[in-house]
Amino acid sequence: MKFIHTSDWHLGRRLGEHALLDDQRVFCDCLVELAVDEGAELVVVAGDVYDRDVPPTEAVTLFRSTVRGLVESGIKVAAIAGNHDSAERLSAYDGLTERSGVLVRGGFTSADAPGRCKRRQPLTRHLHNRVARRSVAPTLRACLVRVSTCSG
């Protein structure tokens, strides 16, 4: 599988009085074009989609149109909240978009909360009848990492 890994889009960010949305729109357009040209099957956004908890409407619209452009080109999207995003706000997408090839996760359910981790465990992934195991780094709790497969 060919994928493009991105992070820290910070949509809606400003530098003083100067809005960066026009520049961010160029980035998003180039990302869609790159993903199509490279034959990517997936684009990952590993946090900080937005620059703040309550992003401007224009930033939300830009993210939505970028995701739409990718999906309409046959490219799946996986995005998670970062420290600048509101996990609760991004969680509004949970479950609503998976059928269209978009997976957005804002955070963990209370059962998965850090204080509820009982033990460390290795990650196991079944891929084409092979099993890949990785130990979780000591600084990362295994219960905070989800391993799942996409079917599409």
PDB file of C-alpha atoms in Angstrom:
ATOM      1  CA  MET A   1       0.000   0.000   0.000  1.00  0.00           C
ATOM      2  CA  LYS A   2       1.304   3.428  -0.907  1.00  0.00           C
ATOM      3  CA  PHE A   3       0.398   6.194   1.531  1.00  0.00           C
ATOM      4  CA  ILE A   4       1.320   9.770   2.325  1.00  0.00           C
ATOM      5  CA  HIS A   5       1.923  10.639   5.970  1.00  0.00           C
ATOM      6  CA  THR A   6       1.300  14.246   7.013  1.00  0.00           C
ATOM      7  CA  SER A   7       0.761  16.130  10.235  1.00  0.00           C
ATOM      8  CA  ASP A   8       0.547  19.613  11.688  1.00  0.00           C
ATOM      9  CA  TRP A   9      -1.596  21.268   9.043  1.00  0.00           C
ATOM     10  CA  HIS A  10      -2.660  23.922  11.588  1.00  0.00           C
ATOM     11  CA  LEU A  11      -5.530  25.052   9.372  1.00  0.00           C
ATOM     12  CA  GLY A  12      -6.809  28.459  10.443  1.00  0.00           C
ATOM     13  CA  ARG A  13      -3.461  29.649  11.778  1.00  0.00           C
ATOM     14  CA  ARG A  14      -2.585  33.332  11.659  1.00  0.00           C
ATOM     15  CA  LEU A  15       0.717  35.143  11.811  1.00  0.00           C
ATOM     16  CA  GLY A  16      -0.175  38.299  13.656  1.00  0.00           C
ATOM     17  CA  GLU A  17      -2.907  39.921  11.598  1.00  0.00           C
ATOM     18  CA  HIS A  18      -2.120  37.853   8.494  1.00  0.00           C
ATOM     19  CA  ALA A  19      -4.349  34.825   7.860  1.00  0.00           C
ATOM     20  CA  LEU A  20      -2.563  31.864   6.285  1.00  0.00           C
ATOM     21  CA  LEU A  21      -5.687  30.288   4.819  1.00  0.00           C
ATOM     22  CA  ASP A  22      -4.810  31.122   1.195  1.00  0.00           C
ATOM     23  CA  ASP A  23      -1.396  29.488   1.611  1.00  0.00           C
ATOM     24  CA  GLN A  24      -3.000  26.529   3.353  1.00  0.00           C
ATOM     25  CA  ARG A  25      -5.458  26.172   0.472  1.00  0.00           C
ATOM     26  CA  VAL A  26      -2.499  25.932  -1.928  1.00  0.00           C
ATOM     27  CA  PHE A  27      -0.962  23.240   0.312  1.00  0.00           C
ATOM     28  CA  CYS A  28      -4.210  21.254   0.380  1.00  0.00           C
ATOM     29  CA  ASP A  29      -4.632  21.478  -3.396  1.00  0.00           C
ATOM     30  CA  CYS A  30      -1.026  20.340  -3.893  1.00  0.00           C
ATOM     31  CA  LEU A  31      -1.534  17.462  -1.447  1.00  0.00           C
ATOM     32  CA  VAL A  32      -4.534  16.149  -3.382  1.00  0.00           C
ATOM     33  CA  GLU A  33      -2.623  16.499  -6.655  1.00  0.00           C
ATOM     34  CA  LEU A  34       0.443  14.743  -5.211  1.00  0.00           C
ATOM     35  CA  ALA A  35      -1.624  11.883  -3.788  1.00  0.00           C
ATOM     36  CA  VAL A  36      -3.316  11.333  -7.151  1.00  0.00           C
ATOM     37  CA  ASP A  37      -0.085  11.634  -9.160  1.00  0.00           C
ATOM     38  CA  GLU A  38       1.777   9.231  -6.855  1.00  0.00           C
ATOM     39  CA  GLY A  39      -1.043   6.679  -6.797  1.00  0.00           C
ATOM     40  CA  ALA A  40      -1.457   6.861  -3.028  1.00  0.00           C
ATOM     41  CA  GLU A  41      -4.197   4.723  -1.527  1.00  0.00           C
ATOM     42  CA  LEU A  42      -4.239   6.546   1.808  1.00  0.00           C
ATOM     43  CA  VAL A  43      -3.409   9.971   3.236  1.00  0.00           C
ATOM     44  CA  VAL A  44      -2.685  10.073   6.971  1.00  0.00           C
ATOM     45  CA  VAL A  45      -3.060  13.265   9.005  1.00  0.00           C
ATOM     46  CA  ALA A  46      -1.295  12.536  12.289  1.00  0.00           C
ATOM     47  CA  GLY A  47      -2.616  15.352  14.426  1.00  0.00           C
ATOM     48  CA  ASP A  48      -3.032  19.103  14.481  1.00  0.00           C
ATOM     49  CA  VAL A  49      -5.512  19.358  11.632  1.00  0.00           C
ATOM     50  CA  TYR A  50      -6.487  22.755  13.037  1.00  0.00           C
ATOM     51  CA  ASP A  51      -4.486  25.386  14.880  1.00  0.00           C
ATOM     52  CA  ARG A  52      -6.848  25.679  17.830  1.00  0.00           C
ATOM     53  CA  ASP A  53      -9.715  23.955  19.607  1.00  0.00           C
ATOM     54  CA  VAL A  54     -12.377  26.041  17.890  1.00  0.00           C
ATOM     55  CA  PRO A  55     -11.135  26.608  14.345  1.00  0.00           C
ATOM     56  CA  PRO A  56     -12.588  29.257  12.051  1.00  0.00           C
ATOM     57  CA  THR A  57     -15.370  28.105   9.750  1.00  0.00           C
ATOM     58  CA  GLU A  58     -13.116  28.606   6.727  1.00  0.00           C
ATOM     59  CA  ALA A  59     -10.568  26.147   8.154  1.00  0.00           C
ATOM     60  CA  VAL A  60     -13.243  23.504   8.738  1.00  0.00           C
ATOM     61  CA  THR A  61     -14.523  24.047   5.198  1.00  0.00           C
ATOM     62  CA  LEU A  62     -10.989  23.684   3.799  1.00  0.00           C
ATOM     63  CA  PHE A  63     -10.418  20.400   5.650  1.00  0.00           C
ATOM     64  CA  ARG A  64     -13.776  19.059   4.494  1.00  0.00           C
ATOM     65  CA  SER A  65     -13.150  20.026   0.850  1.00  0.00           C
ATOM     66  CA  THR A  66      -9.646  18.523   0.927  1.00  0.00           C
ATOM     67  CA  VAL A  67     -10.968  15.249   2.322  1.00  0.00           C
ATOM     68  CA  ARG A  68     -13.731  15.288  -0.270  1.00  0.00           C
ATOM     69  CA  GLY A  69     -11.184  15.817  -3.071  1.00  0.00           C
ATOM     70  CA  LEU A  70      -9.117  12.873  -1.855  1.00  0.00           C
ATOM     71  CA  VAL A  71     -12.100  10.554  -1.446  1.00  0.00           C
ATOM     72  CA  GLU A  72     -13.534  11.498  -4.833  1.00  0.00           C
ATOM     73  CA  SER A  73     -10.135  10.538  -6.279  1.00  0.00           C
ATOM     74  CA  GLY A  74     -10.393   7.104  -4.645  1.00  0.00           C
ATOM     75  CA  ILE A  75      -7.970   7.876  -1.813  1.00  0.00           C
ATOM     76  CA  LYS A  76      -8.801   6.948   1.775  1.00  0.00           C
ATOM     77  CA  VAL A  77      -8.083   9.369   4.614  1.00  0.00           C
ATOM     78  CA  ALA A  78      -7.141   8.650   8.236  1.00  0.00           C
ATOM     79  CA  ALA A  79      -6.872  11.579  10.658  1.00  0.00           C
ATOM     80  CA  ILE A  80      -6.413  11.885  14.402  1.00  0.00           C
ATOM     81  CA  ALA A  81      -6.537  14.839  16.767  1.00  0.00           C
ATOM     82  CA  GLY A  82      -3.345  16.480  17.938  1.00  0.00           C
ATOM     83  CA  ASN A  83      -2.628  18.742  20.888  1.00  0.00           C
ATOM     84  CA  HIS A  84      -3.946  21.785  18.990  1.00  0.00           C
ATOM     85  CA  ASP A  85      -7.197  20.100  17.952  1.00  0.00           C
ATOM     86  CA  SER A  86     -10.275  19.536  20.033  1.00  0.00           C
ATOM     87  CA  ALA A  87     -10.532  15.753  20.328  1.00  0.00           C
ATOM     88  CA  GLU A  88     -14.228  16.141  21.076  1.00  0.00           C
ATOM     89  CA  ARG A  89     -14.804  18.279  17.995  1.00  0.00           C
ATOM     90  CA  LEU A  90     -12.962  15.864  15.679  1.00  0.00           C
ATOM     91  CA  SER A  91     -14.829  12.979  17.308  1.00  0.00           C
ATOM     92  CA  ALA A  92     -17.977  14.350  15.689  1.00  0.00           C
ATOM     93  CA  TYR A  93     -16.736  12.588  12.524  1.00  0.00           C
ATOM     94  CA  ASP A  94     -16.360   9.196  14.279  1.00  0.00           C
ATOM     95  CA  GLY A  95     -18.382   6.506  12.592  1.00  0.00           C
ATOM     96  CA  LEU A  96     -20.056   8.869  10.143  1.00  0.00           C
ATOM     97  CA  THR A  97     -17.464   8.721   7.431  1.00  0.00           C
ATOM     98  CA  GLU A  98     -15.889   5.253   7.450  1.00  0.00           C
ATOM     99  CA  ARG A  99     -18.047   3.944   4.612  1.00  0.00           C
ATOM    100  CA  SER A 100     -16.675   6.638   2.332  1.00  0.00           C
ATOM    101  CA  GLY A 101     -13.062   5.768   3.150  1.00  0.00           C
ATOM    102  CA  VAL A 102     -12.478   8.410   5.806  1.00  0.00           C
ATOM    103  CA  LEU A 103     -11.430   7.505   9.341  1.00  0.00           C
ATOM    104  CA  VAL A 104     -11.253  10.399  11.801  1.00  0.00           C
ATOM    105  CA  ARG A 105     -10.592   9.817  15.483  1.00  0.00           C
ATOM    106  CA  GLY A 106     -10.680  12.556  18.045  1.00  0.00           C
ATOM    107  CA  GLY A 107      -9.638  10.577  21.092  1.00  0.00           C
ATOM    108  CA  PHE A 108     -10.138   7.488  23.194  1.00  0.00           C
ATOM    109  CA  THR A 109     -13.256   6.353  25.007  1.00  0.00           C
ATOM    110  CA  SER A 110     -13.152   6.441  28.803  1.00  0.00           C
ATOM    111  CA  ALA A 111     -12.453   2.693  28.874  1.00  0.00           C
ATOM    112  CA  ASP A 112      -9.247   3.389  26.958  1.00  0.00           C
ATOM    113  CA  ALA A 113      -8.164   6.313  29.139  1.00  0.00           C
ATOM    114  CA  PRO A 114      -4.512   6.282  30.265  1.00  0.00           C
ATOM    115  CA  GLY A 115      -5.383   5.634  33.915  1.00  0.00           C
ATOM    116  CA  ARG A 116      -7.213   2.448  32.973  1.00  0.00           C
ATOM    117  CA  CYS A 117      -4.243   0.710  31.368  1.00  0.00           C
ATOM    118  CA  LYS A 118      -3.625  -2.486  33.342  1.00  0.00           C
ATOM    119  CA  ARG A 119      -0.563  -3.915  31.597  1.00  0.00           C
ATOM    120  CA  ARG A 120       1.826  -3.397  28.751  1.00  0.00           C
ATOM    121  CA  GLN A 121       1.410  -5.623  25.737  1.00  0.00           C
ATOM    122  CA  PRO A 122       3.046  -6.004  22.353  1.00  0.00           C
ATOM    123  CA  LEU A 123       1.252  -4.851  19.246  1.00  0.00           C
ATOM    124  CA  THR A 124       0.242  -7.648  16.922  1.00  0.00           C
ATOM    125  CA  ARG A 125      -0.888  -7.137  13.371  1.00  0.00           C
ATOM    126  CA  HIS A 126      -2.113  -9.811  10.980  1.00  0.00           C
ATOM    127  CA  LEU A 127      -1.333  -8.890   7.408  1.00  0.00           C
ATOM    128  CA  HIS A 128      -1.698 -11.309   4.509  1.00  0.00           C
ATOM    129  CA  ASN A 129      -1.519 -14.297   6.901  1.00  0.00           C
ATOM    130  CA  ARG A 130       1.706 -13.014   8.442  1.00  0.00           C
ATOM    131  CA  VAL A 131       1.974 -11.695  11.955  1.00  0.00           C
ATOM    132  CA  ALA A 132       4.091  -8.655  12.728  1.00  0.00           C
ATOM    133  CA  ARG A 133       4.898  -7.929  16.366  1.00  0.00           C
ATOM    134  CA  ARG A 134       6.428  -4.784  17.739  1.00  0.00           C
ATOM    135  CA  SER A 135       7.180  -3.917  21.295  1.00  0.00           C
ATOM    136  CA  VAL A 136       5.715  -0.650  22.390  1.00  0.00           C
ATOM    137  CA  ALA A 137       8.281   1.986  23.317  1.00  0.00           C
ATOM    138  CA  PRO A 138       8.643   2.308  27.093  1.00  0.00           C
ATOM    139  CA  THR A 139       7.280   5.850  27.013  1.00  0.00           C
ATOM    140  CA  LEU A 140       4.111   4.811  25.191  1.00  0.00           C
ATOM    141  CA  ARG A 141       1.397   2.825  26.883  1.00  0.00           C
ATOM    142  CA  ALA A 142       0.283  -0.086  24.752  1.00  0.00           C
ATOM    143  CA  CYS A 143      -3.340   0.529  25.635  1.00  0.00           C
ATOM    144  CA  LEU A 144      -3.141   3.909  23.882  1.00  0.00           C
ATOM    145  CA  VAL A 145      -2.216   2.394  20.527  1.00  0.00           C
ATOM    146  CA  ARG A 146      -4.937   0.867  18.409  1.00  0.00           C
ATOM    147  CA  VAL A 147      -4.054  -1.582  15.695  1.00  0.00           C
ATOM    148  CA  SER A 148      -6.737  -2.147  13.113  1.00  0.00           C
ATOM    149  CA  THR A 149      -7.033  -2.946   9.474  1.00  0.00           C
ATOM    150  CA  CYS A 150      -8.933  -1.034   6.849  1.00  0.00           C
ATOM    151  CA  SER A 151     -11.105  -2.942   4.472  1.00  0.00           C
ATOM    152  CA  GLY A 152     -12.243  -1.220   1.420  1.00  0.00           C
TER     153      GLY A 152
END
